[in-house]
Coordinates of C-alpha atoms in Angstrom, one line a residue:
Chain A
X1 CA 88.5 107.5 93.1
X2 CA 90.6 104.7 91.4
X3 CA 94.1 103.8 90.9
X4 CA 95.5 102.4 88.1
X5 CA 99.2 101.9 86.3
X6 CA 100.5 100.9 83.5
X7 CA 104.4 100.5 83.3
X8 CA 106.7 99.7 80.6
X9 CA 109.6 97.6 80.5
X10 CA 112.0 96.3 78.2
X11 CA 110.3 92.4 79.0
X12 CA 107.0 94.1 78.0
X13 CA 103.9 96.2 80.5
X14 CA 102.5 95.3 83.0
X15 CA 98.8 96.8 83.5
X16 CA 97.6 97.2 87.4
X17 CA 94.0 98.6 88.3
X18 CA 91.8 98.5 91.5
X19 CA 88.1 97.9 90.8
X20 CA 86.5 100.5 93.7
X21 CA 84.1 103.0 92.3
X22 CA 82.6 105.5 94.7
X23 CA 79.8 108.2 94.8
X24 CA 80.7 109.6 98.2
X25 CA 81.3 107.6 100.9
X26 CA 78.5 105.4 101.8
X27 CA 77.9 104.3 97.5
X28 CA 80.7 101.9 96.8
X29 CA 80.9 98.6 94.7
X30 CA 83.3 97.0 92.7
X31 CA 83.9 97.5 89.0
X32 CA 86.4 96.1 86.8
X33 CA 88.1 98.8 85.3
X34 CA 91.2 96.4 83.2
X35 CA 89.9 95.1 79.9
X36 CA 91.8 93.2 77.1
X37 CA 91.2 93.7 73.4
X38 CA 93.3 90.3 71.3
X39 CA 93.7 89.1 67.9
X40 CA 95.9 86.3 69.2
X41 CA 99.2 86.4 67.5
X42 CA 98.4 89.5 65.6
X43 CA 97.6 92.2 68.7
X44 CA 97.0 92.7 72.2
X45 CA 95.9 95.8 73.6
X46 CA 94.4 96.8 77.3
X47 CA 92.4 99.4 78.6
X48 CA 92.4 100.7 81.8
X49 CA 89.7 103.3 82.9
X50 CA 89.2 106.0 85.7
X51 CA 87.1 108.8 85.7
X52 CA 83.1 108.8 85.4
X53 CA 82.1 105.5 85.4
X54 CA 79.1 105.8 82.9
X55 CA 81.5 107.1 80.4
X56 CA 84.2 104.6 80.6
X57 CA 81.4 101.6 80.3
X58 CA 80.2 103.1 77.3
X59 CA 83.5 104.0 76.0
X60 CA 84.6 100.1 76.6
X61 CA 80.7 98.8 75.1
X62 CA 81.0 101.1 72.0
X63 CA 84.5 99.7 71.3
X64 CA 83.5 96.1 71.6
X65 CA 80.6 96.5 69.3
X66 CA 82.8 98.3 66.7
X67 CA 85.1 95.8 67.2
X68 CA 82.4 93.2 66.6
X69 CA 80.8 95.1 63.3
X70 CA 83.9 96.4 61.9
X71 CA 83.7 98.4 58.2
X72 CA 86.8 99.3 56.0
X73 CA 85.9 103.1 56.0
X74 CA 86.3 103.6 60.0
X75 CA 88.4 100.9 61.2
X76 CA 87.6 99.4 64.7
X77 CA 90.8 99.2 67.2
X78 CA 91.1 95.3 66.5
X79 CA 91.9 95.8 62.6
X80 CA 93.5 99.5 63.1
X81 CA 97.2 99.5 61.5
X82 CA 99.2 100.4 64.4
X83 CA 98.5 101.4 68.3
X84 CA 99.2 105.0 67.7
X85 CA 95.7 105.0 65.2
X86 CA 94.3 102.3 68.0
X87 CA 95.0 105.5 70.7
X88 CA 93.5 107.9 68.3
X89 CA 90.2 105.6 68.1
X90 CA 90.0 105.3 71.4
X91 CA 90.8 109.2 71.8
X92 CA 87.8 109.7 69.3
X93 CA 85.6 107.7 71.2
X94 CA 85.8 108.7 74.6
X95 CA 85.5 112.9 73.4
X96 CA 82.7 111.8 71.5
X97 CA 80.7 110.2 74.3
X98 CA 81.6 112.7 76.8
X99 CA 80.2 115.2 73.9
X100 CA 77.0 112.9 74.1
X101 CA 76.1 113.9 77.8
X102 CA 77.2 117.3 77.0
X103 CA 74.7 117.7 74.4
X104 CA 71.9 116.7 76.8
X105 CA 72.8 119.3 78.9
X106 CA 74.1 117.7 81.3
X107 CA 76.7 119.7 82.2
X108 CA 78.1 119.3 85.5
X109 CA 82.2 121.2 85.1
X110 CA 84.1 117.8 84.1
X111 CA 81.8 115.0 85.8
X112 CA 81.7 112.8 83.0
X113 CA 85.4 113.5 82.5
X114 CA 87.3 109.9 82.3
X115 CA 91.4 109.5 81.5
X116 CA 92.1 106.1 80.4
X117 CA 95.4 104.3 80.0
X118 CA 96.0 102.1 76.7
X119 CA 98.7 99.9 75.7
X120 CA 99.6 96.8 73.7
X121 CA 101.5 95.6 70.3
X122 CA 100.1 95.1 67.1
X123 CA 102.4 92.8 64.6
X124 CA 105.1 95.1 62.8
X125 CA 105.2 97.6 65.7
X126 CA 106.9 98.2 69.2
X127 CA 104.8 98.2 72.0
X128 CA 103.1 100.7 73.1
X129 CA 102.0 102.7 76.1
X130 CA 99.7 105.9 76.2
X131 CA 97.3 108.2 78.5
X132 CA 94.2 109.1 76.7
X133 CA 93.0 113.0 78.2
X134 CA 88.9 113.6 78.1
X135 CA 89.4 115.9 75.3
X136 CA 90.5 112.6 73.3
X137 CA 93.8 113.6 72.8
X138 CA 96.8 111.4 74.4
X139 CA 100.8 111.6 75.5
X140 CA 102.9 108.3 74.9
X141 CA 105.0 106.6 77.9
X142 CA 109.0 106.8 76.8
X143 CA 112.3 106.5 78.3
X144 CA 111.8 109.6 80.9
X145 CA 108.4 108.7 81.7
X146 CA 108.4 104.5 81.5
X147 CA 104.9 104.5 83.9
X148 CA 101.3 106.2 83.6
X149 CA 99.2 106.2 86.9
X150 CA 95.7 107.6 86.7
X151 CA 93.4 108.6 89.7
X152 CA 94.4 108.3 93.2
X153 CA 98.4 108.6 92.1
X154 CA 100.5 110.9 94.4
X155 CA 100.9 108.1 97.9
X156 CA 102.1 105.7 95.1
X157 CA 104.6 107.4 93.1
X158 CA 107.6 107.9 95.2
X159 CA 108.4 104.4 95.5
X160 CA 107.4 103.9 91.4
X161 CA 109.8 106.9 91.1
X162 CA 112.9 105.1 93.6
X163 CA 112.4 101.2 92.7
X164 CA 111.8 101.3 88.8
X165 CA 114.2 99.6 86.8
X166 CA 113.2 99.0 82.7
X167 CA 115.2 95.7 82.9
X168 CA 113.1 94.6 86.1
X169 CA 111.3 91.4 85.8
X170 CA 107.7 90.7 85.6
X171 CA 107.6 89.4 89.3
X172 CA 109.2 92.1 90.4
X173 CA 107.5 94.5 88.2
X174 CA 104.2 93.0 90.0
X175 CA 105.7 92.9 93.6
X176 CA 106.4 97.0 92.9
X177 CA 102.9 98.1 91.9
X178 CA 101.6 96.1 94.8
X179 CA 103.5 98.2 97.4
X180 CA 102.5 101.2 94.6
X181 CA 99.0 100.3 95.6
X182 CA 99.4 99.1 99.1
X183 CA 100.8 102.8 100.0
X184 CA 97.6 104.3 98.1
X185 CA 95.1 101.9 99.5
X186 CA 96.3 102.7 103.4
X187 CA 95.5 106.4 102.4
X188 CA 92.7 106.7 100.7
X189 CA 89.8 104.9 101.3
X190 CA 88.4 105.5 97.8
X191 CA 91.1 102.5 96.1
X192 CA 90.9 99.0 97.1
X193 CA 91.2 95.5 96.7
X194 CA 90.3 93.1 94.3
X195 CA 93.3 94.5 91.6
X196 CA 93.5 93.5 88.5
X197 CA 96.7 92.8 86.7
X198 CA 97.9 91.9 82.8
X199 CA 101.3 91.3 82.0
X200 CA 102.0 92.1 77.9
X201 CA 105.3 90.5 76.8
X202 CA 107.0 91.7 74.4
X203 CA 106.5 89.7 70.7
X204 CA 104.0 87.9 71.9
X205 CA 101.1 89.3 70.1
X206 CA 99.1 88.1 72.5
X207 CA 97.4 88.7 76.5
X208 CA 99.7 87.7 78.5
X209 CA 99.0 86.3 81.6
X210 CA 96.2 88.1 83.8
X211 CA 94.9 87.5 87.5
X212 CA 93.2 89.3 90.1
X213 CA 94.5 89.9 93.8
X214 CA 91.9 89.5 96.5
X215 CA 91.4 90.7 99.8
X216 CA 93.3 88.5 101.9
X217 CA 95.3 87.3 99.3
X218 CA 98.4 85.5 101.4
X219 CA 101.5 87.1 98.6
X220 CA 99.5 90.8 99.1
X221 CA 99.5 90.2 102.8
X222 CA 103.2 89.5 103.4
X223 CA 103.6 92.7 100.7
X224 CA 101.6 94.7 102.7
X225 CA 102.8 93.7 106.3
X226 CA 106.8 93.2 104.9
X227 CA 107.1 96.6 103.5
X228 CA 105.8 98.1 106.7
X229 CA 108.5 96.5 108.5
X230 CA 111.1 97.4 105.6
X231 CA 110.2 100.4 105.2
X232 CA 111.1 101.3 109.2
X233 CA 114.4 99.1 108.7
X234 CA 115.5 101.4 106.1
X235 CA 114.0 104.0 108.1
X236 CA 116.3 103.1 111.1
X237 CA 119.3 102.2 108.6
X238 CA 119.7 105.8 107.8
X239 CA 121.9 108.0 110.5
X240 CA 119.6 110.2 112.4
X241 CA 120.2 114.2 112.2
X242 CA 122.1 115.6 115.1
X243 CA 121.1 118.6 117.1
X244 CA 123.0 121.2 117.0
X245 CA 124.0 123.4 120.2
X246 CA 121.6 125.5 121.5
X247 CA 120.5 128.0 118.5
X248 CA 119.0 131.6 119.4
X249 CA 115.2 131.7 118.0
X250 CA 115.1 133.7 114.4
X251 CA 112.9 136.6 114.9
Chain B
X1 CA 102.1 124.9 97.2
X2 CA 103.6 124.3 100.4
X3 CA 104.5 121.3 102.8
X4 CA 104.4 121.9 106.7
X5 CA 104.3 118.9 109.3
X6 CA 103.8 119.1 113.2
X7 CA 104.2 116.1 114.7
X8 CA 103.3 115.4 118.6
X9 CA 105.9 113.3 120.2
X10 CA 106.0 112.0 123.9
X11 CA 109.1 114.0 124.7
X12 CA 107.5 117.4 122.6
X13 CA 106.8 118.5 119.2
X14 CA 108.6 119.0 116.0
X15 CA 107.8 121.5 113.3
X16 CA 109.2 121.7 110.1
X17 CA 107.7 123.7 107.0
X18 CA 109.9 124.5 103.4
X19 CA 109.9 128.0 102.1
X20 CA 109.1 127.9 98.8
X21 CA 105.9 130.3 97.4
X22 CA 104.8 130.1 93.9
X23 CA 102.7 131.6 91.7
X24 CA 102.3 129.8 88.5
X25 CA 105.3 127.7 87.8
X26 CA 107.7 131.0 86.9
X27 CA 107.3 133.3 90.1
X28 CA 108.8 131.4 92.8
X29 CA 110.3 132.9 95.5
X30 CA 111.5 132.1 99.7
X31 CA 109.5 132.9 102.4
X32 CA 109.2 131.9 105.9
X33 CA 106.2 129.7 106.9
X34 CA 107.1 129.1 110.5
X35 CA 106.7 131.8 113.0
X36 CA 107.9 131.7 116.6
X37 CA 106.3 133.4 119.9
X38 CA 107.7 132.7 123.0
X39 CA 107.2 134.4 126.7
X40 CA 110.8 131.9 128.2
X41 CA 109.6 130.0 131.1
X42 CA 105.9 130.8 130.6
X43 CA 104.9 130.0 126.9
X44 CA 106.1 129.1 123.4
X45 CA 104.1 128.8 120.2
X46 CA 105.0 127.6 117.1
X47 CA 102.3 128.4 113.9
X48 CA 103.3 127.0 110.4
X49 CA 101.3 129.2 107.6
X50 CA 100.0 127.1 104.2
X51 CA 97.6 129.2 101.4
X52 CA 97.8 132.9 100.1
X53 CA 101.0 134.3 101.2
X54 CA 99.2 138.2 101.1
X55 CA 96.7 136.2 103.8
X56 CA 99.1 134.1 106.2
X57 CA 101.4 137.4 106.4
X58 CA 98.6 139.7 107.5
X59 CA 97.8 136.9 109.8
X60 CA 101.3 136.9 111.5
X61 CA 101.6 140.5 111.2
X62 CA 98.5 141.6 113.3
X63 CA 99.0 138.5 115.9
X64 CA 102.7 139.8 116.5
X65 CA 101.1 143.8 116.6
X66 CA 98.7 142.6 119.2
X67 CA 101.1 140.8 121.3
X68 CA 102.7 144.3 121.8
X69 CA 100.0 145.8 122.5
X70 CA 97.9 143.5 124.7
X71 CA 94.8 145.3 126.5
X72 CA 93.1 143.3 128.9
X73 CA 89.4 143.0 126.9
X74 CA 91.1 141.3 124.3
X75 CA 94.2 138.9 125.3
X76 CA 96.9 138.5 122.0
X77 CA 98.4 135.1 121.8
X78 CA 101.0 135.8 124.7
X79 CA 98.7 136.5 127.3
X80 CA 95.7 134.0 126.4
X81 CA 95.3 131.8 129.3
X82 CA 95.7 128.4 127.3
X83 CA 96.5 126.4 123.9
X84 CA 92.7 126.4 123.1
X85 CA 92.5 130.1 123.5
X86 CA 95.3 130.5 121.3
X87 CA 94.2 128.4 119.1
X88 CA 90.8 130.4 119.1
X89 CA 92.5 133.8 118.7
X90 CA 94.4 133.0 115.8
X91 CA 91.5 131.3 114.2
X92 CA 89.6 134.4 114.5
X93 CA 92.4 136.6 113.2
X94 CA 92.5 134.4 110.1
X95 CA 88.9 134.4 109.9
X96 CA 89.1 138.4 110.1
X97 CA 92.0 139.0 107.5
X98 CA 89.9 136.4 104.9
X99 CA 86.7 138.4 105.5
X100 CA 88.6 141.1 104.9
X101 CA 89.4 140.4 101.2
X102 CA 86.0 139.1 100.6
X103 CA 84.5 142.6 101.3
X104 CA 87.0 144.3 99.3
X105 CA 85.0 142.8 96.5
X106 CA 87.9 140.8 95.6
X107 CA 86.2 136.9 95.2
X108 CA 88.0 134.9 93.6
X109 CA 86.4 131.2 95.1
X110 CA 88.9 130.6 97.9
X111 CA 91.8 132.4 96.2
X112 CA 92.5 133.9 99.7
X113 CA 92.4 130.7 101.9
X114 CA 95.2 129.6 104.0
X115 CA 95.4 127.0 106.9
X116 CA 97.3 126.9 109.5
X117 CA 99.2 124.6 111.9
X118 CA 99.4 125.9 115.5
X119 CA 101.3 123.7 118.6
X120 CA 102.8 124.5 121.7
X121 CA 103.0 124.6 125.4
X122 CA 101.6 127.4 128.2
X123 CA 102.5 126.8 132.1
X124 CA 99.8 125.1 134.0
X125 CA 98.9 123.3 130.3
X126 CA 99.5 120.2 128.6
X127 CA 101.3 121.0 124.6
X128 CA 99.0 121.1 122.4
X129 CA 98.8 120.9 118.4
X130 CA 96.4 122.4 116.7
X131 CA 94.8 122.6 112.5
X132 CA 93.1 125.4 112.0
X133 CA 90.8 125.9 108.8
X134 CA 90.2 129.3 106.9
X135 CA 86.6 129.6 108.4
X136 CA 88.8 129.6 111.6
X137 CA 87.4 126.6 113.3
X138 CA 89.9 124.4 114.1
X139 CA 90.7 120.2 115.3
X140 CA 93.4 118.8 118.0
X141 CA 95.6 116.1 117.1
X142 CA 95.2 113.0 119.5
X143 CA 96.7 109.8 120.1
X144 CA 95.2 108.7 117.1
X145 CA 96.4 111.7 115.0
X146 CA 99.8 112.6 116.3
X147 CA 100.6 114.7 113.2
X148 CA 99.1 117.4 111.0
X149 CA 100.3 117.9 107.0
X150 CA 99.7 121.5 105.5
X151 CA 99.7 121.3 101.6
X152 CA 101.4 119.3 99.2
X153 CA 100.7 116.1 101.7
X154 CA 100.3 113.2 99.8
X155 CA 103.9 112.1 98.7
X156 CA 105.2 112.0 102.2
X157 CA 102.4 110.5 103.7
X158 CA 103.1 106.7 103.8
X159 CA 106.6 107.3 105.4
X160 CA 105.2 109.2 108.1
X161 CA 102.3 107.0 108.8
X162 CA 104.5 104.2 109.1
X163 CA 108.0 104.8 110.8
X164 CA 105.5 107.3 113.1
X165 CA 106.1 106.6 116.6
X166 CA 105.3 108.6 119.6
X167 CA 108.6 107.5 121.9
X168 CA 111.0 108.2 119.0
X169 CA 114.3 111.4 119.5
X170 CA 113.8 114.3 118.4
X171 CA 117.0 113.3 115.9
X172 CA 114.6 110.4 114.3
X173 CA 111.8 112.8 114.5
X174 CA 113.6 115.3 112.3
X175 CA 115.1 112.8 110.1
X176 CA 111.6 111.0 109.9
X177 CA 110.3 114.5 108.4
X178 CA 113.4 115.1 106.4
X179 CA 112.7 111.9 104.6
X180 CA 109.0 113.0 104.2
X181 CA 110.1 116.2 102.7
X182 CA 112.7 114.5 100.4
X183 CA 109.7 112.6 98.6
X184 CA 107.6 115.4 98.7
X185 CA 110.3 117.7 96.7
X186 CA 111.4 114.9 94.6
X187 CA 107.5 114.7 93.2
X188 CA 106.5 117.8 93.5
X189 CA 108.7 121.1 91.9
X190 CA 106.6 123.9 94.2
X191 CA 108.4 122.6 97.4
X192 CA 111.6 123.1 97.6
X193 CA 114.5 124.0 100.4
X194 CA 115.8 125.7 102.8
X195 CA 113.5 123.7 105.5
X196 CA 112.6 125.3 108.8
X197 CA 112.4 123.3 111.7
X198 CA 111.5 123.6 115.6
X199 CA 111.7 121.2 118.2
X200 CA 109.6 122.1 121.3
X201 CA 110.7 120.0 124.5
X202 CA 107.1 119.2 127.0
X203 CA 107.7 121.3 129.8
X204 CA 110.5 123.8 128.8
X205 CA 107.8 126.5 128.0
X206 CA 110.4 128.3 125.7
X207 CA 111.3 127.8 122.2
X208 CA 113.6 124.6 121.8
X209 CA 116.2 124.5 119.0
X210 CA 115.2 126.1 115.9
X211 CA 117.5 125.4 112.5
X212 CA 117.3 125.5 108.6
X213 CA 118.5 122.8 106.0
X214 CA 119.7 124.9 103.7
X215 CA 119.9 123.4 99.7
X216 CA 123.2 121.4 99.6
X217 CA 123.2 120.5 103.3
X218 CA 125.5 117.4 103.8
X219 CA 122.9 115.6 106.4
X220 CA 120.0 115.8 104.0
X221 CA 122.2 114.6 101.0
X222 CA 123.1 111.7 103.2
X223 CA 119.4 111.2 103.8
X224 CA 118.1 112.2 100.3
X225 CA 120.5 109.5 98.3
X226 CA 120.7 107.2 101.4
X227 CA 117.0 106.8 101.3
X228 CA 116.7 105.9 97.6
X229 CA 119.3 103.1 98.0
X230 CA 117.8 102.3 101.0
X231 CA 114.2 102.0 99.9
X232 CA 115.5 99.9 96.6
X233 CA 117.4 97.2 99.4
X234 CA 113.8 97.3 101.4
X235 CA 111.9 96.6 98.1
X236 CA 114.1 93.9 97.0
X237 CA 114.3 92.0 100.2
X238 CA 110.4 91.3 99.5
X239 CA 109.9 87.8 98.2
X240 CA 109.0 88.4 94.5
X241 CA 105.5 87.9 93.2
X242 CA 105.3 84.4 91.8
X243 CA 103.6 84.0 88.4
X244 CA 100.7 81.6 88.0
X245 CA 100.3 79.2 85.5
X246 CA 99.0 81.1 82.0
X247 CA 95.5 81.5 82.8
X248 CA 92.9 82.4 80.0
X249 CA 91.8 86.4 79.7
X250 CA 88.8 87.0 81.6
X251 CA 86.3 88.4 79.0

């Protein structure tokens, strides 16, 4: 499994991703599943990837080599006019190489299925935030819907749901998808530390800062401990029910 | 879908299951999940029903016909001598009412499944909580696993598995689950109230105080908005996420 989200704010996104890929239980390794696209000062964009990973590493390789060999008549999503063609690229390109290991008759009922999460700015444009389906088409993030989560997302998204605010900082943008993840990683065994992280600002036209959270980092630690202990301090905070007299059993 | 907790406490166990069936996202309608048998002084069990409705209602139908009309070669559920053997009996009736369907020619790849929670207490035993599985075997919840989720049980997962705690009221208890349900409903539209609940007392050997939270009940208001306002002050008491310097991509 994999967990990744990508959350929009007025400031800008941020982009968060584990980097645990598993074939059952006993086959796991670590894969970065964050990558950054940039024409400094013209566009930024960043991928995030879950699904089959096969597909998504080709998906990324054949859009840095387009990217690298680009021609006017299909244009590569470093020189495409806006992010909405950049999602449609990226669309194209993840149907078509699913298509690939179709065509080989490999069919195995959606196992090379991958979702991806793409967002960025490109000069002219308001950024922009989308979730790419394995058929290659996509939905865009908006006002009702300011966050895409991929993979693993249900232990996560209550607190994504309560604690979101579009004016939030970048710190605390960071300090929410960390107990986003933290909630996720305590439940399923299949997300996991290192995470990845970008944060786009808006305007800048350019990657923002990224970094990468280790196991044992000391900031994820007192996240991961604190919230526990915040969590049962709201818990308590709240009054508890009271019993009512004794009720005859329903029948 | 359907959400249904048990959770084992030191002082008992509390139930609570929502109502809401579905099929497809515009036939919904309100039936009960939890099902009561009690024989006062000597027994009391408490089964919560998840899966086909057509399935968990023939299940509680021919458990309750049997218990009326016990013969001695084959004990129904009020006169098997412990937990285990209830557990046994009603893992075979499931088994039965699946294999039922199945012959009927009617396969439609698990289409008929439904799992169960079973708990309780029989004289002379120690209460007992119970998962069983649609092939009718089933697994105990220990010291390790006080509580078993039916369902829809990701959302309210991480509450449980943190304010959990095996000396706590029944009043926490219930507002513990209440608060599980809330971000279970919030997230997920095919669970919804009333909520059943039960709270079986170690040693009474009869059915404890059973109750629904019907939609609009004052206490879960208070619990539903409290815990959002509540969960925010938890999430901003945590020390923000300090930015690093600007660090270069990693490629």
């Amino acid at each position: 499994m994999t967990y990744c989200v990508g959350i929009q704010l007025n400031r800008g996104i941020v982009f968060m991703s584990d980097t645990r890929t598993n074939s059952g239980v006993d086959n796991i390794s670590t894969f970065r599943k964050m990558f950054t696209f940039e024409t400094p000062g013209e566009r930024s964009i960043t991928i995030m990837t879950s699904g089959n990973l096969a597909t998504t590493q080709a998906v990324i390789s054949l859009l840095q080599e387009r990217s690298k060999r680009p021609s006017d008549r299909s244009p590569d999503i470093l020189h495409a006019e806006s992010m909405f063609q950049v999602a449609r690229l990226i669309g194209a390109t993840l149907r078509e190489v699913i298509a690939g290991h179709d065509e080989a008759g490999q069919r195995a009922d959606g196992a090379f299925f991958a979702t991806l999460i793409v967002g960025g700015q490109i000069k002219g444009g308001e950024p922009r935030l989308y979730l790419i389906y394995p058929e290659g088409n996509f939905i865009e993030a908006g006002e009702d819907t300011p966050f895409f989560q991929v993979g693993e997302t249900k232990y996560g998204r209550p607190i994504l749901i309560r604690a979101y605010d579009p004016d939030m900082s970048f710190e605390a943008a960071i300090k929410l998808l960390l107990v986003s993840f933290d909630s996720t990683i305590k439940a399923n065994l299949s997300v996991a530390l290192p995470l990845d992280w970008h944060v786009y600002e808006t305007g800048s036209h350019r990657n923002g800062r990224i970094g990468r959270v280790e196991q044992g980092d000391p900031y994820f630690e007192v996240i991961s401990n604190g919230w526990g202990g915040a969590l049962r301090d709201a818990f308590a905070a709240l009054p508890d029910f009271e019993m009512p007299g004794r009720a005859e059993p329903a029948d």
